[in-house]
Short mmCIF file of C-alpha atoms in Angstrom, two decimals:
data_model
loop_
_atom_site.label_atom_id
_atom_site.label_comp_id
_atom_site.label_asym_id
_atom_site.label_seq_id
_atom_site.Cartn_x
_atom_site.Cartn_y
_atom_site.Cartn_z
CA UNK K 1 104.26 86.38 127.85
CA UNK K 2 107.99 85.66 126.03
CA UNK K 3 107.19 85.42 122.18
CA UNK K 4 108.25 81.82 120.76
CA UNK K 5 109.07 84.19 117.36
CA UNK K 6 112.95 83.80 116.52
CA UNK K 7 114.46 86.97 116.44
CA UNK K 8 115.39 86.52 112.66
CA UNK K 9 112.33 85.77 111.87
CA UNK K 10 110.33 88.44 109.72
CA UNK K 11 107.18 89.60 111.95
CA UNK K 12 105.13 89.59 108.60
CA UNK K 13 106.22 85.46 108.92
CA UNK K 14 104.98 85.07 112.25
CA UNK K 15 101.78 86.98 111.67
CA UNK K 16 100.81 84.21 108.71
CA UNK K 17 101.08 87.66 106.22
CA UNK K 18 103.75 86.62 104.24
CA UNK K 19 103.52 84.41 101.19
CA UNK K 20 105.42 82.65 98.78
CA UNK K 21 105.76 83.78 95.23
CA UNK K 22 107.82 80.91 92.85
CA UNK K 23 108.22 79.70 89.04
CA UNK K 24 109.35 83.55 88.45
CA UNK K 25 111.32 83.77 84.90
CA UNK K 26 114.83 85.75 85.82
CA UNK K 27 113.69 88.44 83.81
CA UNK K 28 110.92 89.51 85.70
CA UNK K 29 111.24 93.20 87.50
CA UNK K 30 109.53 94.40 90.87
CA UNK K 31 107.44 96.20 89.32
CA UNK K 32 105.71 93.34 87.34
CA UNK K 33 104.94 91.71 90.59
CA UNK K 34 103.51 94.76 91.52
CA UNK K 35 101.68 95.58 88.77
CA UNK K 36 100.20 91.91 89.01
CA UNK K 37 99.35 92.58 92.53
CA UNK K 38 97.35 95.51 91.29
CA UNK K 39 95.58 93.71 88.41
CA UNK K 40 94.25 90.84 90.69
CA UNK K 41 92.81 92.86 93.65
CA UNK K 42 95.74 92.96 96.09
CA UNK K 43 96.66 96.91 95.55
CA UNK K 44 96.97 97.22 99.75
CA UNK K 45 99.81 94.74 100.72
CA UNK K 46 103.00 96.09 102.93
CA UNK K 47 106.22 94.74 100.50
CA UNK K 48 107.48 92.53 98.03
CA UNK K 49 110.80 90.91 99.83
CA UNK K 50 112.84 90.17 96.73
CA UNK K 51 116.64 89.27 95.37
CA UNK K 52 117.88 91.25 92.34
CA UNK K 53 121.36 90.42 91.31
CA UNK K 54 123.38 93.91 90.68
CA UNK K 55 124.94 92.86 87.67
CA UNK K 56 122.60 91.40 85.75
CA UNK K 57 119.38 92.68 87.47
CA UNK K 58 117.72 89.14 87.43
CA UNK K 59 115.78 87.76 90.15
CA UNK K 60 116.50 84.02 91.59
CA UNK K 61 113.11 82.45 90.38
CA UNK K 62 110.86 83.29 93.76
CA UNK K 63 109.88 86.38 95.94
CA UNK K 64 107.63 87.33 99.10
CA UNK K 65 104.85 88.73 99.41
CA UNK K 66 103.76 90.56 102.73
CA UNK K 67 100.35 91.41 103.49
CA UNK K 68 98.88 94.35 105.72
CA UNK K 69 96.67 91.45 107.41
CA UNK K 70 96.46 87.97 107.60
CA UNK K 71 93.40 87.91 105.69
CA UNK K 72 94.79 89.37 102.79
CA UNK K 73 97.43 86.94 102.90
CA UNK K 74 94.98 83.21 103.15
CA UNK K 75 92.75 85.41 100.41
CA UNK K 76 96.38 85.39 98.08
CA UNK K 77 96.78 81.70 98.78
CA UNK K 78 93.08 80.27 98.18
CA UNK K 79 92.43 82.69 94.58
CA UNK K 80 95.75 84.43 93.15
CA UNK K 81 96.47 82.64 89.85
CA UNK K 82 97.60 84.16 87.25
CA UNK K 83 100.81 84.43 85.65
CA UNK K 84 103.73 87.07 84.45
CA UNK K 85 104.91 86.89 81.25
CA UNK K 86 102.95 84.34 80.10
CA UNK K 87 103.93 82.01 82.84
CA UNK K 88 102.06 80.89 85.55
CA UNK K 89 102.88 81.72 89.06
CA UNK K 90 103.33 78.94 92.09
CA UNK K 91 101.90 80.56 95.22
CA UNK K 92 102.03 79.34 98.80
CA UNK K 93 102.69 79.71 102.06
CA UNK K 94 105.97 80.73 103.78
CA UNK K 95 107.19 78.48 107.18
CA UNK K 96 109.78 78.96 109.45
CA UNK K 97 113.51 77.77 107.98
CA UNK K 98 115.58 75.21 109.78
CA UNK K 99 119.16 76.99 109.58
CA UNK K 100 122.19 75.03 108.62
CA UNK K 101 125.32 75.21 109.41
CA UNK K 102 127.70 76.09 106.76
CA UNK K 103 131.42 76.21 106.59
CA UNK K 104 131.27 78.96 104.31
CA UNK K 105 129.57 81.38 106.82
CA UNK K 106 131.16 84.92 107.38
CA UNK K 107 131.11 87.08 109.53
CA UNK K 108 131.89 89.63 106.86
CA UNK K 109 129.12 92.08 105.47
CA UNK K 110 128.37 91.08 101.64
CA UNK K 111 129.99 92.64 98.76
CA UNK K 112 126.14 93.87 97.66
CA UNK K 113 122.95 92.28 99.65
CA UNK K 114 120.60 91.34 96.67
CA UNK K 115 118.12 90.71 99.05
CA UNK K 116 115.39 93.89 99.94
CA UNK K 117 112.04 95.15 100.28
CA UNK K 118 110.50 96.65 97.48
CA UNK K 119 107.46 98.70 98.42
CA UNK K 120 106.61 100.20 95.10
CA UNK K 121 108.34 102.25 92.05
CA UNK K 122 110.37 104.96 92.23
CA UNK K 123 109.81 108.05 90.66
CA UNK K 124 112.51 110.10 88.88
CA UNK K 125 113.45 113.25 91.26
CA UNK K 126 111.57 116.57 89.92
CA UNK K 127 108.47 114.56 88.74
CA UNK K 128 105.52 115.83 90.78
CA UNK K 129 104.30 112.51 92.11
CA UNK K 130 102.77 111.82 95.47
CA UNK K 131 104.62 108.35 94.83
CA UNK K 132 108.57 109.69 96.40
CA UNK K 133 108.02 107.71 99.89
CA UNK K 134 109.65 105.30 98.77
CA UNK K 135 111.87 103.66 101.56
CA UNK K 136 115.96 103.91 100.77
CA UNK K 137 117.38 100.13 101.26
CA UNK K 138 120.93 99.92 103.17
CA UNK K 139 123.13 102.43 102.21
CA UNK K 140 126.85 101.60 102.91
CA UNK K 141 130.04 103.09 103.55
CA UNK K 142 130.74 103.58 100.48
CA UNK K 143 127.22 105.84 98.94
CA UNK K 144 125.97 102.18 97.62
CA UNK K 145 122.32 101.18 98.02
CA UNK K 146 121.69 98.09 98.40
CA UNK K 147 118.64 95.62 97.78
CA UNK K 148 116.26 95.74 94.93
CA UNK K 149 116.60 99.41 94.41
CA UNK K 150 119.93 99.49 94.32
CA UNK K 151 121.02 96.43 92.17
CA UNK K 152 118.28 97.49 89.41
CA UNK K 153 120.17 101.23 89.70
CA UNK K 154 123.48 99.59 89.51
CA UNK K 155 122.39 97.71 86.12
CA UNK K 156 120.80 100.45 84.46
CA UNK K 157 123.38 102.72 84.96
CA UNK K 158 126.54 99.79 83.77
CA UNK K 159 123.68 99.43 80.83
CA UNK K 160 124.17 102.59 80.02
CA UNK K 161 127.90 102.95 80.10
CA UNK K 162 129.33 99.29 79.87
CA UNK K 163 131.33 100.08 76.80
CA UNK K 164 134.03 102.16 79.75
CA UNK K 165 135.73 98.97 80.73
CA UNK K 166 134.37 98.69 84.64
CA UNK K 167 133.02 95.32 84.14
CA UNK K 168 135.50 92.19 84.57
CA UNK K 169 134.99 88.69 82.85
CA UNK K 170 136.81 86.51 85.66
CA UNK K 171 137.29 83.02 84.24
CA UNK K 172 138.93 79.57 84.90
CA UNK K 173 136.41 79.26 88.28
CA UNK K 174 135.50 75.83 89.62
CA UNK K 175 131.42 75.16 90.91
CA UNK K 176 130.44 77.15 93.39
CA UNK K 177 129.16 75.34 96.19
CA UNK K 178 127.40 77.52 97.20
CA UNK K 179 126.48 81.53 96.99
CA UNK K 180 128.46 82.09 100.47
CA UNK K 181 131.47 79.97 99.17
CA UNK K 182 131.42 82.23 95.83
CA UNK K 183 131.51 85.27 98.24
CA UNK K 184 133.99 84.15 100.31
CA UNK K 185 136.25 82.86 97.28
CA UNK K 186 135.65 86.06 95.43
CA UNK K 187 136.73 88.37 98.06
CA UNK K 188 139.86 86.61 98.35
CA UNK K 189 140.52 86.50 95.00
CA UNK K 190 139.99 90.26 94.86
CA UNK K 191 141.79 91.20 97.52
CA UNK K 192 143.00 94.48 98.09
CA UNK K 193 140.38 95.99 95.72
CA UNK K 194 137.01 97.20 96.40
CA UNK K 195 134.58 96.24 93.49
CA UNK K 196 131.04 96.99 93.52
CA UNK K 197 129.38 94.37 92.97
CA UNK K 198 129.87 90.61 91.68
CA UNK K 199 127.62 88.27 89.76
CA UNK K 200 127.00 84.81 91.11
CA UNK K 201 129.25 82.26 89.44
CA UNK K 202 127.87 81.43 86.09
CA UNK K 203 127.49 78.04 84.37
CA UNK K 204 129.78 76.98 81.25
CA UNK K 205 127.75 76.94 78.04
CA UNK K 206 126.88 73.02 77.09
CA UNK K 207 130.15 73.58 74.11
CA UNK K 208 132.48 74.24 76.67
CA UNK K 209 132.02 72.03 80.11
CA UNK K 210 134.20 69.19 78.80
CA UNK K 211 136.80 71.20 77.88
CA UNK K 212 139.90 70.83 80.36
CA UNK K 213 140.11 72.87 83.71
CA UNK K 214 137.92 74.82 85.40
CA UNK K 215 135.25 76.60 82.67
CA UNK K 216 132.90 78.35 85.05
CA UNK K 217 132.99 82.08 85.57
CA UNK K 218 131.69 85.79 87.08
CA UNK K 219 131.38 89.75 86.08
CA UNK K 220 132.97 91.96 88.85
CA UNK K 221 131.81 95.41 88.14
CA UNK K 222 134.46 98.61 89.80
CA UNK K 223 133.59 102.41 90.76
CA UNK K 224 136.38 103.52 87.93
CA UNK K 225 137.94 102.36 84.80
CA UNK K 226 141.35 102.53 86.55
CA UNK K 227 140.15 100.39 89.26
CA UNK K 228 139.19 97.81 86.74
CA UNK K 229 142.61 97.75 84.93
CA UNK K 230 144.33 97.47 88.06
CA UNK K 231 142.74 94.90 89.13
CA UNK K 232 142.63 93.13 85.90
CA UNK K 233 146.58 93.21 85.29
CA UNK K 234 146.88 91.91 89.43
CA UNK K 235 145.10 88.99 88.99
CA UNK K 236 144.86 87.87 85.58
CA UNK K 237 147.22 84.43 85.33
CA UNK K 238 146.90 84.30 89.01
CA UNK K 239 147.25 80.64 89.92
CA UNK K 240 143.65 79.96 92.07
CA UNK K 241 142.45 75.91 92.54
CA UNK K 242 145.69 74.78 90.40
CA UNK K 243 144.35 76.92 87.38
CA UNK K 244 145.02 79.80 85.70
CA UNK K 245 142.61 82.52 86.46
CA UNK K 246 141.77 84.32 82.94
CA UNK K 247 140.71 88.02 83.64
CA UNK K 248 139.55 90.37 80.92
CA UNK K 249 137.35 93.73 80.44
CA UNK K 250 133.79 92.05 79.86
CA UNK K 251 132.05 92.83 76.33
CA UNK K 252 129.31 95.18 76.14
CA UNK K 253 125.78 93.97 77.65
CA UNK K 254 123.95 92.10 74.62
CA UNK K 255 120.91 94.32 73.14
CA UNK K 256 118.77 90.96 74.21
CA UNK K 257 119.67 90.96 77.74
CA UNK K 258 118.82 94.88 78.37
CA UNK K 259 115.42 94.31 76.56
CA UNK K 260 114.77 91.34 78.36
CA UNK K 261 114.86 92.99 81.66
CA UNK K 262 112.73 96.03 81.20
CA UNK K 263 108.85 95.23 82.07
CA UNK K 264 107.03 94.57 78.67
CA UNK K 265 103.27 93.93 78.54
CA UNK K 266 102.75 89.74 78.47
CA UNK K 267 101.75 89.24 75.22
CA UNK K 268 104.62 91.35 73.96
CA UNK K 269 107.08 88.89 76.14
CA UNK K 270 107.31 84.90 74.85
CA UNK K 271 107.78 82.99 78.30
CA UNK K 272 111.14 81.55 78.34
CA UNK K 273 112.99 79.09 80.30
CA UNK K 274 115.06 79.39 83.16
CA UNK K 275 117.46 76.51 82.60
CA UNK K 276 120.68 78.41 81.97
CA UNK K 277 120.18 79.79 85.31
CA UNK K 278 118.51 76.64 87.33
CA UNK K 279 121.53 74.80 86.29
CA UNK K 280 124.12 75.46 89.25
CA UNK K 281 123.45 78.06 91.29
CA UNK K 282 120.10 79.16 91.20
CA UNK K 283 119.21 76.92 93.40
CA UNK K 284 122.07 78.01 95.98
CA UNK K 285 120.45 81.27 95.95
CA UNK K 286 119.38 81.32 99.72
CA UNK K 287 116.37 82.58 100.79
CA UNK K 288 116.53 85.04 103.47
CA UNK K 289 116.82 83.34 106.97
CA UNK K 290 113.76 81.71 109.10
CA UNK K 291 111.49 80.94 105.61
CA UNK K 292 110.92 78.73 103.34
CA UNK K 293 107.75 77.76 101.18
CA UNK K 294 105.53 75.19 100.16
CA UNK K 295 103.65 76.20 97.45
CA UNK K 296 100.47 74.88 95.79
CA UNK K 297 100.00 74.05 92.27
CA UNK K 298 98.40 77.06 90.13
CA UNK K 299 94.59 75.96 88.98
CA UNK K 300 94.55 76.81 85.06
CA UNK K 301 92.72 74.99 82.16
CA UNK K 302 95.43 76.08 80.05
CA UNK K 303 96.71 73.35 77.77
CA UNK K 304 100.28 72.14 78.69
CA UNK K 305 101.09 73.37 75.09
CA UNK K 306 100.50 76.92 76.21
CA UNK K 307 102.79 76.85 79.45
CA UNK K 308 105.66 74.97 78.17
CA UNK K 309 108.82 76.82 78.15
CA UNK K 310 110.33 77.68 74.77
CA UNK K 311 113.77 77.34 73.99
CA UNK K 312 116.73 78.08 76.80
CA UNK K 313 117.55 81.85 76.95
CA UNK K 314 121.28 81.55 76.32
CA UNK K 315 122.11 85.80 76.84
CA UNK K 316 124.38 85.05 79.45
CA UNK K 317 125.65 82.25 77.97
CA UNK K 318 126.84 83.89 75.06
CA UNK K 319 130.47 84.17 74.02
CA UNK K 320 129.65 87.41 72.82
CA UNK K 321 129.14 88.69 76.48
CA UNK K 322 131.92 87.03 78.17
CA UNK K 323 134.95 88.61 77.61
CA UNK K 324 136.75 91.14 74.87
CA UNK K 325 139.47 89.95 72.72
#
């Protein structure tokens, strides 16, 4: 008998093994989830399907969770709760996306696929560890992993070199519609050059969005230094939208942001709000296709005092990150 499954649609899906993990803080890592898979009983599950963004090796708020069985999976939704970094975790089911049409779609591969499978940490090469097994994501053309693996590489290793000058600031942007459009606009804007990776567009600070013209802006990051100045003197001034486009090497990673995303114990990380990020594109971050979630409400006796989010974190907000003088 003909399966009814869409052929995009993850078999873990159409099993009932996959489930919906949401209310994630940016900062959380892959290996958190894991390790809070571990600590409640669900050691034996297949993959976490997350989104890591290259640049700034933040997740978009949500991740999947697939199961070995079904059972495993119903067992997740009816008694995981819990939290990660001191905030608590919305869990549910995942159900079969509706697709819509865009007029943004491409055809084109993306500049880095945030989107991958993360089946457990990665040890160092030469450590003796029966742990190596670890899948490779997509490697393209050019030697670049992509997916979880990758983009958490990627940041670690501009982390520990960002003071070179491969990292753009790319300013005088207008709202992204959405994270196809910001593709799209950004490969045109870059054409001719081959960058590695590129942020999603990033929200003006509070201070700045009534300022005149187009305040929003992105971090390309480049193979070589060379690369970067080339492409900074080509487009920088570059009429784009009936603005100026303001190009510059990006200032050093803040101390805040590289703490921020390496795994800490819980009650060594404050929870913190994700407004900076829900504010504009966040919620354009698109799930992979055929899923979507309803999730249920954690059960906690916790006092609202103890799960309300602190102040905004403003890292990538910061003038001090943006651009050099």
């Amino acid at each position: 008998m003909a399966s009814s499954r869409s052929p995009d649609q993850p078999t873990a899906l159409a099993e009932g093994r996959r489930i919906y993990l949401g209310n994630l803080l940016h900062i959380v890592q892959p290996v958190e989830i894991e390790e809070m898979l571990k600590d409640n009983s669900f050691a034996e599950y297949e993959k976490i399907h997350i989104s890591m963004d290259p640049v700034t090796a933040r997740n978009p708020g949500y991740c999947f969770v697939d199961f070995l069985d079904r059972a495993d999976a119903e067992r997740a939704l009816s008694s995981l709760d819990t939290s990660i970094r001191g905030r608590p975790l919305k869990v549910g089911p995942c159900e079969p996306k509706k697709q819509q049409a865009s007029r943004w779609k491409s055809d084109k591969e993306p500049i880095f696929n945030r989107w991958g499978n993360w089946s457990g940490q990665r040890v160092h090469v030469g450590e003796d560890s029966k742990d190596k097994g670890v899948p490779i994501g997509k490697i393209d053309k050019r030697g670049i992993e992509h997916g979880p693996y990758g983009a958490i590489e990627h940041f670690d290793d501009v982390a520990a070199t960002d003071t070179d000058g491969r990292r753009l600031y790319i300013g005088g942007l207008a709202k992204m519609i959405d994270q196809q459009h910001n593709q799209n606009e950004m490969r045109e804007i870059l054409a001719g050059f081959n960058p590695i990776a590129i942020s999603k567009r990033i929200t003006p600070r509070e201070s700045t969005r009534s300022l005149r013209g187009n305040q929003h802006y992105c971090f390309a990051d480049f193979a070589t230094v060379e690369e970067a100045a080339t492409a900074m003197k080509a487009i920088d001034g570059k009429l784009w939208s009936n603005e100026r486009l303001r190009v510059n090497i990006a200032r050093p990673l803040p101390d805040k942001l590289k703490d921020r995303t390496r795994p800490r114990d819980e009650k060594d990380s404050p929870t913190r709000d994700n407004a900076v990020w829900n504010e504009g594109h966040t919620r354009n971050n698109a799930s992979p296709a055929g899923e979507r979630s309803s999730w249920r409400k954690p059960n906690t006796n916790e006092s609202s005092n103890n799960t309300k989010p602190s102040q905004p974190l403003r890292s990538l907000s910061s003038g001090n990150w943006r651009q050099r003088e």
